[in-house]
XYZ file of C-alpha atoms in Angstrom:
612
model
C 30.192 61.757 -11.915
C 29.475 65.494 -11.674
C 30.648 67.738 -14.457
C 32.500 70.914 -13.574
C 32.115 73.347 -16.460
C 35.494 74.927 -15.793
C 37.122 71.575 -16.558
C 35.186 71.149 -19.800
C 35.246 67.465 -18.988
C 33.056 64.493 -18.265
C 33.225 62.702 -14.946
C 32.951 58.962 -14.639
C 32.621 56.954 -11.473
C 32.988 53.227 -10.999
C 32.180 51.440 -7.785
C 34.422 48.387 -7.370
C 33.219 47.218 -3.960
C 29.921 45.376 -3.691
C 29.105 46.808 -0.276
C 30.411 50.171 0.860
C 30.015 52.376 3.904
C 27.279 55.016 3.878
C 29.671 57.872 3.109
C 30.997 56.049 0.044
C 27.639 55.497 -1.679
C 28.330 58.227 -4.239
C 26.643 56.535 -7.177
C 23.487 56.053 -5.137
C 23.591 59.706 -4.077
C 23.672 61.081 -7.616
C 21.444 58.514 -9.337
C 19.150 56.982 -6.731
C 20.155 53.489 -7.902
C 20.850 51.252 -4.890
C 22.138 48.101 -6.605
C 25.529 46.689 -5.605
C 26.972 46.860 -9.142
C 26.885 49.809 -11.494
C 28.719 52.664 -13.127
C 27.490 56.202 -13.736
C 28.558 58.687 -16.398
C 27.447 62.304 -16.377
C 28.129 64.641 -19.290
C 26.981 68.192 -19.912
C 23.812 66.856 -21.551
C 23.253 63.282 -20.389
C 23.329 60.983 -17.384
C 23.787 57.265 -18.008
C 24.015 54.279 -15.697
C 25.432 50.866 -16.605
C 24.475 47.785 -14.621
C 24.229 44.035 -15.174
C 21.243 41.751 -15.710
C 20.594 41.240 -11.999
C 19.500 44.861 -11.741
C 17.741 45.736 -15.016
C 14.281 45.681 -13.464
C 15.403 47.375 -10.249
C 17.185 50.159 -12.161
C 14.113 50.927 -14.237
C 12.189 51.403 -10.999
C 14.804 53.516 -9.195
C 16.204 55.779 -11.926
C 14.416 59.029 -12.688
C 13.665 60.268 -16.191
C 16.943 62.195 -16.203
C 18.857 58.933 -16.371
C 19.285 56.452 -19.197
C 19.750 52.796 -18.284
C 22.548 51.038 -20.156
C 22.245 47.252 -20.001
C 25.621 45.515 -19.751
C 26.179 42.872 -22.455
C 23.276 44.355 -24.419
C 24.172 48.031 -24.852
C 27.631 49.339 -25.801
C 30.186 49.126 -22.994
C 30.973 52.398 -21.246
C 34.384 52.866 -22.884
C 32.921 52.126 -26.325
C 30.032 54.517 -25.724
C 32.341 57.320 -24.622
C 34.731 56.845 -27.517
C 31.838 56.928 -29.975
C 29.656 59.626 -28.432
C 31.911 62.139 -26.725
C 33.762 64.797 -28.751
C 37.295 64.307 -29.957
C 39.764 65.728 -27.424
C 37.183 65.219 -24.631
C 38.587 64.992 -21.115
C 36.884 62.373 -18.961
C 37.357 62.992 -15.263
C 37.608 60.136 -12.783
C 38.533 59.714 -9.121
C 41.698 57.572 -9.405
C 41.108 56.082 -5.954
C 37.892 54.498 -7.218
C 39.120 52.983 -10.475
C 41.344 49.940 -10.864
C 44.522 49.854 -12.930
C 42.981 47.512 -15.493
C 39.870 49.660 -15.940
C 41.829 52.895 -16.302
C 44.231 51.407 -18.830
C 41.387 49.882 -20.852
C 39.654 53.247 -21.026
C 42.839 55.041 -21.957
C 43.326 52.690 -24.892
C 39.751 53.256 -26.055
C 39.990 57.036 -25.640
C 43.285 57.293 -27.511
C 41.533 56.410 -30.766
C 39.665 59.737 -30.607
C 42.423 61.737 -28.886
C 40.292 61.708 -25.749
C 42.033 61.530 -22.385
C 41.382 60.286 -18.891
C 41.867 62.979 -16.247
C 42.569 62.105 -12.630
C 40.636 64.558 -10.474
C 42.394 65.779 -7.341
C 39.212 65.349 -5.287
C 36.028 63.406 -5.801
C 33.612 65.842 -7.415
C 30.575 64.115 -5.942
C 31.854 64.957 -2.471
C 31.869 68.635 -3.409
C 28.099 68.666 -3.946
C 27.137 66.086 -1.310
C 26.221 68.506 1.456
C 25.009 65.982 4.033
C 27.541 63.267 3.399
C 27.683 60.857 6.363
C 30.707 61.369 8.614
C 33.645 59.012 9.022
C 32.909 56.457 11.715
C 35.528 54.662 13.777
C 34.707 51.046 14.526
C 37.235 48.923 16.446
C 39.537 46.437 14.769
C 39.352 42.935 16.263
C 41.612 39.895 16.034
C 40.409 36.716 14.320
C 41.894 34.205 16.711
C 43.866 31.220 15.458
C 41.104 28.840 16.590
C 38.971 30.318 13.796
C 41.656 31.457 11.326
C 43.535 28.166 11.279
C 46.776 29.811 10.141
C 48.882 32.476 11.834
C 49.898 35.827 10.346
C 53.526 34.688 10.493
C 52.694 31.599 8.429
C 50.724 33.611 5.889
C 53.481 36.202 5.513
C 56.051 33.449 5.005
C 54.002 31.920 2.176
C 53.384 35.341 0.629
C 57.092 36.205 0.652
C 57.882 32.907 -1.045
C 55.532 33.946 -3.841
C 57.210 37.368 -4.041
C 60.593 35.695 -4.419
C 59.290 33.344 -7.108
C 57.989 36.310 -9.115
C 61.145 38.394 -8.551
C 59.172 41.013 -6.646
C 60.436 42.814 -3.541
C 57.075 44.107 -2.406
C 53.328 43.984 -2.913
C 50.562 46.565 -2.459
C 47.334 45.059 -1.117
C 44.176 47.134 -1.487
C 41.363 44.563 -1.388
C 39.832 44.815 2.064
C 39.118 41.128 2.593
C 42.664 40.241 1.551
C 44.075 42.662 4.139
C 41.756 41.218 6.805
C 42.580 37.615 5.905
C 46.354 38.171 5.746
C 46.604 39.920 9.114
C 43.854 37.903 10.863
C 41.862 41.006 11.698
C 38.185 41.825 11.301
C 36.057 44.950 11.612
C 32.688 46.514 10.891
C 33.644 49.406 8.617
C 31.552 48.013 5.756
C 27.993 46.767 6.324
C 27.651 42.974 6.154
C 31.379 42.481 5.505
C 33.639 42.072 8.576
C 36.491 44.075 7.084
C 38.487 47.190 7.952
C 39.148 50.223 5.770
C 42.859 49.618 5.350
C 45.761 49.043 2.986
C 48.748 46.741 3.344
C 52.261 46.722 1.977
C 54.428 43.645 2.368
C 58.069 43.502 1.360
C 60.633 40.732 1.588
C 61.456 41.791 5.145
C 58.671 44.026 6.444
C 54.893 44.268 6.632
C 52.702 47.339 7.155
C 49.030 47.969 7.912
C 47.618 51.394 6.983
C 44.551 52.140 9.074
C 42.914 54.859 11.128
C 44.820 54.328 14.377
C 41.816 55.376 16.428
C 40.308 51.993 15.542
C 43.262 49.970 16.825
C 43.572 49.081 20.490
C 46.891 48.505 22.232
C 46.061 44.783 22.338
C 45.592 44.634 18.568
C 48.767 46.647 18.000
C 50.661 44.190 20.220
C 49.190 41.228 18.332
C 50.257 42.697 14.991
C 53.697 43.683 16.272
C 54.297 40.153 17.543
C 53.276 38.944 14.069
C 55.801 41.231 12.378
C 53.343 43.898 11.234
C 53.817 47.641 11.791
C 50.685 49.809 12.067
C 50.853 53.129 10.234
C 48.409 55.963 9.569
C 45.851 55.298 6.817
C 46.853 58.346 4.774
C 50.541 57.407 4.868
C 50.023 54.751 2.200
C 50.474 57.284 -0.634
C 53.849 58.526 0.523
C 54.961 55.026 1.485
C 54.196 53.716 -2.011
C 56.548 56.390 -3.348
C 59.201 55.235 -0.870
C 58.516 51.619 -1.789
C 59.177 52.412 -5.445
C 62.643 53.783 -4.627
C 63.291 51.093 -1.986
C 63.504 53.720 0.730
C 60.629 52.319 2.781
C 62.249 51.531 6.108
C 63.555 48.930 6.438
C 64.666 48.651 2.788
C 63.806 45.383 1.085
C 66.500 42.839 0.338
C 66.463 43.143 -3.443
C 68.874 40.418 -4.679
C 67.769 40.764 -8.283
C 64.104 41.258 -7.377
C 63.086 44.803 -8.221
C 59.397 44.526 -9.093
C 56.437 45.840 -7.148
C 53.394 43.537 -7.330
C 49.982 45.146 -7.858
C 46.733 43.413 -8.750
C 45.435 45.253 -11.864
C 41.819 44.379 -11.041
C 41.833 45.787 -7.516
C 44.749 48.153 -6.951
C 43.653 51.759 -7.408
C 44.962 53.822 -10.288
C 45.959 56.470 -7.752
C 48.574 54.219 -6.142
C 49.718 52.749 -9.443
C 50.371 56.262 -10.758
C 53.025 56.705 -8.072
C 55.024 53.737 -9.361
C 57.425 53.295 -12.257
C 55.230 51.307 -14.647
C 58.264 49.420 -15.975
C 58.889 48.040 -12.507
C 55.350 46.881 -11.718
C 54.231 43.253 -11.841
C 50.583 43.466 -12.929
C 49.206 40.127 -11.873
C 46.358 38.779 -9.751
C 47.148 39.044 -6.068
C 48.544 35.775 -4.685
C 46.293 36.274 -1.670
C 43.128 35.844 -3.748
C 43.762 32.153 -4.330
C 45.335 31.562 -0.909
C 42.228 33.001 0.775
C 39.831 31.078 -1.472
C 41.398 27.682 -0.726
C 40.230 27.092 2.832
C 42.442 25.443 5.404
C 41.036 22.548 7.491
C 40.075 24.809 10.407
C 38.216 27.208 8.101
C 36.376 24.318 6.417
C 35.375 22.852 9.751
C 34.126 26.263 10.905
C 32.142 26.799 7.714
C 30.414 23.441 8.069
C 29.514 24.073 11.714
C 28.253 27.577 10.910
C 26.022 26.199 8.151
C 24.529 23.604 10.495
C 23.560 26.246 13.051
C 22.323 28.456 10.227
C 20.267 25.586 8.820
C 18.592 25.146 12.189
C 17.689 28.854 12.183
C 16.261 28.555 8.658
C 14.109 25.565 9.601
C 12.850 27.331 12.726
C 11.989 30.326 10.566
C 10.078 28.241 7.989
C 8.120 26.547 10.783
C 7.240 29.910 12.334
C 6.281 31.416 8.975
C 4.198 28.373 8.028
C 2.193 28.718 11.249
C 1.767 32.485 10.848
C 0.597 32.212 7.240
C -2.051 29.683 8.255
C -3.234 31.538 11.350
C -3.254 35.073 9.945
C -4.083 34.521 6.268
C -5.893 31.198 6.225
C -3.200 29.698 4.029
C -3.198 25.978 3.345
C 0.409 26.026 4.517
C 3.761 24.527 3.651
C 2.466 20.993 3.076
C -1.031 21.316 1.624
C -2.233 22.894 -1.606
C -5.259 25.160 -1.524
C -6.380 28.702 -2.249
C -6.126 30.979 0.773
C -8.741 33.519 1.752
C -8.183 36.970 0.299
C -8.762 38.642 3.666
C -6.838 38.006 6.827
C -8.350 35.195 8.857
C -8.453 37.238 12.069
C -9.383 40.885 11.773
C -7.075 43.233 13.649
C -4.132 40.847 13.490
C -0.829 42.553 12.821
C 0.043 41.983 9.195
C 3.195 40.249 8.018
C 5.407 42.111 5.581
C 8.570 41.242 3.691
C 10.522 43.211 6.293
C 8.857 41.971 9.465
C 9.340 38.334 8.479
C 12.989 38.899 7.522
C 13.523 40.564 10.913
C 12.134 37.415 12.511
C 14.598 35.311 10.515
C 17.433 37.477 11.799
C 16.259 36.902 15.375
C 16.456 33.119 14.884
C 20.002 33.484 13.586
C 20.986 35.881 16.359
C 20.234 33.159 18.914
C 22.959 30.924 17.462
C 26.515 30.637 18.733
C 29.134 32.949 17.179
C 26.518 35.075 15.358
C 27.976 38.438 14.328
C 25.358 39.823 11.918
C 23.938 39.321 8.448
C 26.206 38.667 5.469
C 24.051 40.766 3.101
C 20.641 42.456 3.163
C 18.005 39.726 3.218
C 16.153 39.378 -0.080
C 12.687 38.751 1.328
C 10.395 39.025 -1.664
C 6.765 38.214 -2.450
C 5.170 37.698 -5.875
C 6.349 40.301 -8.420
C 9.080 41.520 -6.062
C 10.711 38.091 -6.255
C 11.333 38.774 -9.951
C 13.763 41.527 -8.906
C 16.867 39.398 -8.450
C 18.516 41.515 -5.759
C 15.371 43.069 -4.321
C 15.892 44.888 -1.025
C 12.622 45.464 0.857
C 12.157 48.713 2.771
C 9.746 48.962 5.695
C 7.950 51.968 4.177
C 7.278 50.413 0.775
C 7.577 46.639 1.114
C 4.778 44.240 0.258
C 2.527 42.346 2.638
C 2.933 38.585 2.670
C 0.544 36.908 0.250
C -0.481 33.262 0.755
C -1.405 32.998 -2.917
C 1.990 34.111 -4.231
C 5.494 32.713 -4.326
C 7.832 33.855 -1.542
C 11.610 33.921 -2.252
C 14.049 34.325 0.639
C 17.775 34.723 -0.080
C 19.668 35.322 3.141
C 22.896 34.728 4.990
C 24.758 35.410 8.187
C 28.201 36.124 9.536
C 29.363 33.772 12.253
C 32.861 34.021 13.654
C 33.602 30.553 12.319
C 32.029 31.008 8.876
C 29.839 32.922 6.449
C 26.546 31.546 5.119
C 24.337 32.132 2.070
C 21.127 30.212 1.327
C 18.045 30.670 -0.866
C 14.759 28.839 -0.663
C 11.514 29.552 -2.520
C 8.117 28.727 -1.014
C 4.412 28.809 -1.684
C 1.987 28.682 1.255
C -1.077 28.338 -0.969
C -1.652 26.562 -4.253
C 1.180 26.989 -6.791
C 0.194 26.988 -10.449
C 1.327 24.267 -12.836
C 3.623 26.805 -14.482
C 5.205 27.801 -11.176
C 5.783 24.145 -10.342
C 7.346 23.496 -13.753
C 9.717 26.438 -13.312
C 10.643 25.441 -9.750
C 11.290 21.882 -10.884
C 13.529 23.021 -13.751
C 15.524 25.191 -11.343
C 15.828 22.271 -8.912
C 17.019 19.925 -11.672
C 19.762 22.396 -12.601
C 20.656 22.823 -8.926
C 20.988 19.046 -8.526
C 22.967 18.646 -11.764
C 25.593 21.207 -10.778
C 25.916 19.901 -7.225
C 26.478 16.368 -8.557
C 29.117 17.370 -11.113
C 32.419 15.482 -11.319
C 35.132 17.249 -13.306
C 38.907 17.190 -13.851
C 41.370 19.430 -12.062
C 41.949 22.592 -14.050
C 38.259 23.069 -14.892
C 37.027 26.666 -14.736
C 33.622 27.686 -13.452
C 32.221 28.833 -16.782
C 32.570 25.256 -18.052
C 30.219 24.025 -15.329
C 27.677 26.843 -15.595
C 25.756 25.142 -18.412
C 24.848 22.217 -16.141
C 22.555 24.433 -14.078
C 20.951 26.058 -17.121
C 20.213 23.048 -19.335
C 16.916 22.071 -17.662
C 15.695 25.653 -18.078
C 16.949 25.922 -21.648
C 14.802 22.920 -22.582
C 11.779 25.146 -21.862
C 13.315 28.245 -23.479
C 14.000 29.777 -20.048
C 17.156 31.243 -18.493
C 18.413 33.686 -15.870
C 20.644 36.765 -16.086
C 22.971 36.153 -13.135
C 25.888 33.888 -12.472
C 25.290 30.471 -11.003
C 27.865 30.439 -8.231
C 30.426 32.427 -6.263
C 32.915 31.702 -3.513
C 32.019 32.343 0.120
C 34.444 33.708 2.702
C 35.429 32.393 6.113
C 33.865 35.106 8.301
C 34.596 37.454 5.416
C 32.797 38.578 2.257
C 29.804 36.484 1.262
C 30.767 36.996 -2.392
C 34.380 35.900 -2.691
C 36.613 35.309 -5.684
C 38.592 34.637 -7.672
C 36.519 31.561 -8.595
C 33.017 31.810 -9.977
C 30.507 29.658 -11.835
C 29.096 31.893 -14.530
C 28.376 32.330 -18.219
C 31.069 35.031 -18.136
C 34.434 33.372 -18.816
C 36.965 33.723 -16.007
C 40.195 31.803 -16.374
C 40.372 30.658 -12.751
C 40.443 26.881 -12.222
C 38.404 25.423 -9.389
C 40.533 23.875 -6.641
C 39.840 21.428 -3.855
C 38.848 23.163 -0.575
C 37.314 26.121 -2.385
C 33.699 27.074 -1.747
C 31.081 27.783 -4.387
C 27.376 28.482 -4.302
C 24.936 26.565 -6.476
C 22.088 28.973 -7.239
C 20.189 28.745 -10.521
C 16.907 30.618 -10.804
C 14.111 31.852 -13.016
C 12.406 35.259 -12.925
C 9.225 36.360 -14.638
C 8.864 40.139 -14.546
C 5.658 41.219 -12.872
C 4.786 37.712 -11.650
C 7.293 35.758 -9.575
C 10.875 34.683 -9.077
C 12.425 31.351 -8.100
C 15.930 30.629 -6.843
C 17.476 27.717 -4.935
C 20.909 28.061 -3.360
C 23.286 25.903 -1.354
C 26.930 26.449 -0.477
C 29.246 23.725 -1.761
C 32.785 22.727 -0.826
C 35.047 21.402 -3.572
C 36.460 17.978 -2.705
C 38.600 15.340 -4.382
C 36.411 12.881 -6.286
C 36.878 9.144 -5.887
C 36.599 8.181 -9.563
C 37.118 4.671 -10.910
C 39.664 5.943 -13.433
C 42.010 8.915 -13.630
C 42.395 9.844 -17.280
C 45.516 11.897 -17.944
C 46.523 11.671 -14.265
C 44.651 14.941 -13.776
C 42.755 14.032 -10.659
C 39.022 14.737 -10.462
C 36.902 16.954 -8.250
C 33.330 16.990 -6.984
C 31.129 19.024 -4.649
C 29.948 18.503 -1.086
C 26.802 20.308 0.103
C 27.192 22.058 3.465
C 23.839 23.930 3.469
C 20.958 22.186 5.230
C 17.303 23.126 4.713
C 14.466 21.249 2.974
C 13.129 21.861 -0.507
C 9.342 22.304 -0.602
C 7.968 19.065 -2.031
C 4.634 20.548 -3.121
C 6.544 22.917 -5.448
C 8.142 19.974 -7.268
C 6.646 18.109 -10.195
C 8.059 14.772 -9.054
C 7.143 13.068 -12.324
C 9.613 15.363 -14.093
C 12.492 14.163 -11.926
C 14.593 11.174 -12.921
C 14.965 8.295 -10.464
C 18.514 9.481 -9.780
C 17.281 12.992 -8.975
C 14.629 11.640 -6.608
C 17.266 9.479 -4.909
C 19.453 12.543 -4.455
C 16.564 14.593 -3.041
C 15.670 11.877 -0.535
C 19.289 11.374 0.497
C 19.767 15.119 1.013
C 16.581 15.356 3.073
C 17.670 12.374 5.173
C 20.939 14.169 5.965
C 18.983 17.314 6.850
C 17.045 15.391 9.484
C 20.107 13.745 10.977
C 22.342 16.818 10.973
C 19.808 19.361 12.267
C 18.032 17.117 14.812
C 20.320 18.047 17.750
C 19.509 21.737 17.242
C 15.701 21.441 17.167
C 13.090 20.816 19.830
C 10.606 17.967 19.625
C 7.914 19.915 17.738
C 10.421 21.409 15.298
C 11.939 18.016 14.587
C 8.483 16.545 13.956
C 7.823 19.289 11.388
C 11.209 18.663 9.710
C 10.550 14.922 9.545
C 7.309 15.630 7.715
C 9.037 18.123 5.360
C 11.714 15.562 4.505
C 9.624 12.424 4.093
C 10.831 10.274 1.165
C 9.367 11.437 -2.140
C 8.388 9.297 -5.097
C 7.150 10.047 -8.593
C-alpha cells in the first residue's frame, strides 16, 4: 500500500479477514477506514480505496481528502482500474501473505494485457512506516471439548483423508483460521470477537501438523493434540514445510499410491505458500472443511439453540431496561405507547444514555449467562442517522446520545462456548412516523417471507435472496448488503461457504446449515431499519416430492419480540399475522424459564396477539 520510489512500483493491499488483530490493521493505519471489508491502492500520485455498499457512507466520513472512494459494483474493479490507469510495464507490489491465490491470478491475467506485472514484496511495506505498530501478543490456545464440538479430531481427520483420497491428493494446506480451529477442536483469542488462533495446518494421508506460536500452547493442549494424531510445530516453519510437502519429504512421507496433488483453496490460501508449490501438482478447489464445518452436527445444533435461548433472555432483559430508562430519563412514551417525548431530559442532572453506554449494558446482561465468552462482533448500537450506516461502530468519544424521538437499531451477538449468536432488532421509544412504520413493515414482510421459504435441495442462496427484497421493491426501496450468512459454532459469526445474497455464489444450501435472515432499509441522514434472526436449515415435510429432490425449510432459533407499534398491521396478510403471533407465542414459552416475574409480565405484553 506504500510506494517505494526505488521500486518504481505501486503497492496494493487486500485484507481477506473480516476481523484482524490490532497489529494487522494495515489498511486502517494508512487510510483511516475502519470497515471490515476494503482494499487500498497507493500509487505515486493517488490513493484509492475500494469497499462494498455496506460501507459507502462510513467511508465517506472516515477517508480524508487524499483518498478517493471506489464503490464496488459501481466503479471499475481494482484490477480493471489498474490495467486501464497505470502505465504499461508498471510493477504492482503486493504482500503475497495477504492475497489469495485466486485474487493474485486474476490480477496477473488483467495486468498481462498491458505488460504490467505483479511483484511479491519480501516484506510488507506498511510495516516499514508503521512506527508504533502494536506488538505480537500471546494468548493461550484452549481445547473445545467433545461435549461442545460433537466430533473428535480423529473423526474429522478420518473424514478429511477420505476426501483427499477421493480427489487423488496426498496433502492439504489449511490457512483459514476457523477451519484450523474447527478441525483440531481448539479455540483462542488471537483475533477480536473470533475465538480462533493464528495458525496454519497441513494434513497428509498419514500425518497432521499445527503451525502455531508454541508459547501459546500448554503441555495439556500439546498432549491433547498428540493423542489426536497432530504434531505441533513452530508457526514460521510452515513455509519450509510446504516446500518439503511439495517434494514429499515432509516427515513422515505421505503414502502416495497414485495421489500426487496438493490441495489448496484458491480463495483462502495465500499466494506466498502457493508460490512454493509446483502449480501443475496443485488441486485448486474449495477446502473440504468449509462445507464440513458449515453443516452442523447434532451436538453443535443443540448447543446453538441453547445459546440462542440464553441470548434471547439477555436481549429481552436489555429491552426492558432500556424501555424503563428511556421513559424515566427522557420522558419517552416507551416501547408500547406512541407519543412525542420531551426534548429535554426529564430529570436534570441524570446521567445521559449514549449508544456506547447502552451497548455496554447489553453486554453485561449477556455476560451473566452460562458459557459466555465475549461478543461475536462490535455491537452496532445506532440512533437516528447513525442507524443508516449499516456497519456503524460507535465510539465513546463521538457517539450519539439516545434520542426518544428517533429510531434505534441494535445489531449484536455473543460468543458462548456452545454457540455463536447474531440478532438485530429496531425500536422506537417515541412516536414513529408513517414512513418509518411503512419501511419497518416492508422489512418485516421480507424477513417473514424468507424465513417461511420451502425450496428443493440444491438451491443456492442467491435464488432465495429476492424473497426478502420483494416487499421493499414494491415501494422502490432496497438495501446494499446481503440478506444472510452462516453462523459458526463458537467460531466466526460470519461463516461460509453458504450465503443468501444478490451476489451469485454456487454453493447449495444443505440441511443442518445455519443462515441469518436480515433484510433492511437505510435512509442516509435519517434512519436505518434491520431485522435479523438466525435460522437452521431443516428437511421440509412437503406433500409431494417432485423429482425426488427432497425439500428444505428454515427453523428460527433466535427469540426476541418485534415491536408491534412499528408495524402497520393492516399491511400484513392474515398468514403473516398468524406467523407473527405464533413466533411471539414461542418467545413467551421458550424464554419464560429465564426471566423473573416482572420481566415475564413485560414479555407477555410485548407478545400479545396482534390483529389487523
